[in-house]
């Protein structure tokens, strides 16, 4: 669903609607010292898909002093600042998929299952 972020009512309605939908897939995390294993499994019957698996590293909260422009001198706090997006691989949605990857200190991790070619988001999960 495409919604302008400034349209808070429609955005909230769409988030609530999406949260009620049951996914055919599940993203599970297994933390191992400085690494994390990402496991994808199907939980409901599904047909073959063509999906990219993306890891999104983010800083949960970042406060910065604005140096120039219309907000010069102000201190702003941003949430979930994306630091890196890494393609972990591809998945057909039929077989279990697993990948071991590094955890980055002081950064959150989200994994997105997305139809190939920047298509529809099929499932997502966040570690921590």
Short mmCIF file of C-alpha atoms in Angstrom, two decimals:
data_model
loop_
_atom_site.label_atom_id
_atom_site.label_comp_id
_atom_site.label_asym_id
_atom_site.label_seq_id
_atom_site.Cartn_x
_atom_site.Cartn_y
_atom_site.Cartn_z
CA UNK A 1 0.00 0.00 0.00
CA UNK A 2 1.32 3.42 -0.89
CA UNK A 3 0.47 6.13 1.62
CA UNK A 4 1.97 9.55 2.18
CA UNK A 5 3.71 9.57 5.57
CA UNK A 6 2.14 12.94 6.36
CA UNK A 7 -1.35 11.42 6.14
CA UNK A 8 -1.27 9.98 9.67
CA UNK A 9 -4.86 8.70 9.81
CA UNK A 10 -4.64 6.75 6.55
CA UNK A 11 -1.16 5.53 7.48
CA UNK A 12 -2.37 4.28 10.88
CA UNK A 13 -5.41 2.62 9.30
CA UNK A 14 -3.22 0.80 6.76
CA UNK A 15 -0.75 -0.34 9.44
CA UNK A 16 -3.58 -1.72 11.60
CA UNK A 17 -5.13 -3.47 8.59
CA UNK A 18 -1.79 -5.04 7.63
CA UNK A 19 -1.11 -6.15 11.21
CA UNK A 20 -4.32 -8.24 11.17
CA UNK A 21 -3.24 -10.21 8.10
CA UNK A 22 -1.65 -13.58 8.75
CA UNK A 23 1.58 -14.14 6.91
CA UNK A 24 2.37 -17.32 5.02
CA UNK A 25 6.00 -16.92 6.09
CA UNK A 26 7.90 -16.39 9.31
CA UNK A 27 11.28 -14.76 9.92
CA UNK A 28 13.09 -16.17 12.96
CA UNK A 29 16.32 -14.93 14.53
CA UNK A 30 18.88 -16.96 16.46
CA UNK A 31 21.50 -14.82 18.23
CA UNK A 32 24.98 -16.34 18.48
CA UNK A 33 27.64 -14.12 20.15
CA UNK A 34 28.43 -11.46 17.49
CA UNK A 35 26.37 -13.11 14.78
CA UNK A 36 22.75 -13.81 14.08
CA UNK A 37 21.22 -16.60 12.05
CA UNK A 38 18.19 -15.61 10.01
CA UNK A 39 15.75 -18.46 9.30
CA UNK A 40 12.81 -18.20 6.91
CA UNK A 41 10.06 -20.79 6.98
CA UNK A 42 6.62 -21.09 5.50
CA UNK A 43 3.89 -21.44 8.10
CA UNK A 44 0.90 -21.77 5.79
CA UNK A 45 0.56 -23.45 2.42
CA UNK A 46 1.95 -21.29 -0.35
CA UNK A 47 3.03 -21.50 -3.93
CA UNK A 48 6.49 -20.73 -5.27
CA UNK A 49 7.59 -17.11 -4.97
CA UNK A 50 10.55 -15.19 -6.34
CA UNK A 51 11.79 -13.05 -3.47
CA UNK A 52 14.83 -11.09 -2.41
CA UNK A 53 15.89 -11.28 1.23
CA UNK A 54 17.18 -7.95 2.56
CA UNK A 55 18.89 -7.11 5.85
CA UNK A 56 18.39 -3.55 7.00
CA UNK A 57 20.76 -2.26 9.67
CA UNK A 58 19.53 0.82 11.51
CA UNK A 59 20.30 3.08 14.45
CA UNK A 60 17.23 3.06 16.71
CA UNK A 61 17.65 6.70 17.79
CA UNK A 62 20.08 9.41 16.67
CA UNK A 63 20.23 13.00 17.90
CA UNK A 64 22.05 15.53 15.72
CA UNK A 65 22.65 19.27 15.76
CA UNK A 66 21.62 20.78 12.44
CA UNK A 67 24.48 22.87 11.02
CA UNK A 68 22.79 24.74 8.19
CA UNK A 69 19.54 25.41 6.39
CA UNK A 70 16.16 26.37 7.77
CA UNK A 71 16.65 24.22 10.88
CA UNK A 72 20.18 25.50 11.57
CA UNK A 73 21.03 25.43 15.28
CA UNK A 74 18.19 23.07 16.18
CA UNK A 75 18.77 19.67 17.73
CA UNK A 76 16.74 16.93 16.05
CA UNK A 77 16.17 13.34 17.14
CA UNK A 78 15.54 10.78 14.41
CA UNK A 79 14.23 7.24 14.84
CA UNK A 80 15.27 4.10 12.95
CA UNK A 81 17.95 5.72 10.81
CA UNK A 82 18.92 3.22 8.08
CA UNK A 83 22.69 2.65 8.00
CA UNK A 84 23.01 -0.17 5.49
CA UNK A 85 20.88 -2.45 3.32
CA UNK A 86 22.39 -5.80 2.37
CA UNK A 87 20.88 -8.32 -0.03
CA UNK A 88 21.23 -11.68 1.74
CA UNK A 89 20.01 -13.80 -1.12
CA UNK A 90 16.90 -15.06 -2.89
CA UNK A 91 14.15 -17.41 -1.77
CA UNK A 92 11.51 -19.52 -3.50
CA UNK A 93 9.20 -19.65 -0.46
CA UNK A 94 9.05 -23.44 -0.53
CA UNK A 95 12.14 -24.65 1.30
CA UNK A 96 13.56 -23.46 4.59
CA UNK A 97 16.15 -20.67 4.08
CA UNK A 98 18.92 -19.77 6.50
CA UNK A 99 21.89 -17.39 6.59
CA UNK A 100 24.45 -16.51 9.25
CA UNK A 101 25.38 -12.83 9.34
CA UNK A 102 27.19 -10.38 11.62
CA UNK A 103 25.44 -8.32 14.26
CA UNK A 104 26.57 -4.71 14.34
CA UNK A 105 27.07 -3.12 17.76
CA UNK A 106 24.49 -0.46 18.65
CA UNK A 107 22.44 -1.13 15.52
CA UNK A 108 19.09 -2.80 15.06
CA UNK A 109 18.39 -5.35 12.36
CA UNK A 110 15.29 -5.88 10.26
CA UNK A 111 14.86 -8.56 7.62
CA UNK A 112 12.51 -8.03 4.70
CA UNK A 113 11.17 -10.65 2.27
CA UNK A 114 10.29 -8.70 -0.87
CA UNK A 115 9.11 -9.79 -4.30
CA UNK A 116 11.99 -9.52 -6.77
CA UNK A 117 12.48 -6.21 -8.51
CA UNK A 118 11.54 -4.02 -5.54
CA UNK A 119 8.08 -5.55 -5.47
CA UNK A 120 5.57 -6.16 -2.72
CA UNK A 121 6.83 -6.74 0.81
CA UNK A 122 5.79 -10.27 1.75
CA UNK A 123 7.05 -10.47 5.34
CA UNK A 124 9.24 -8.52 7.72
CA UNK A 125 10.69 -8.98 11.19
CA UNK A 126 12.86 -6.90 13.49
CA UNK A 127 15.50 -8.17 15.91
CA UNK A 128 15.33 -6.31 19.26
#
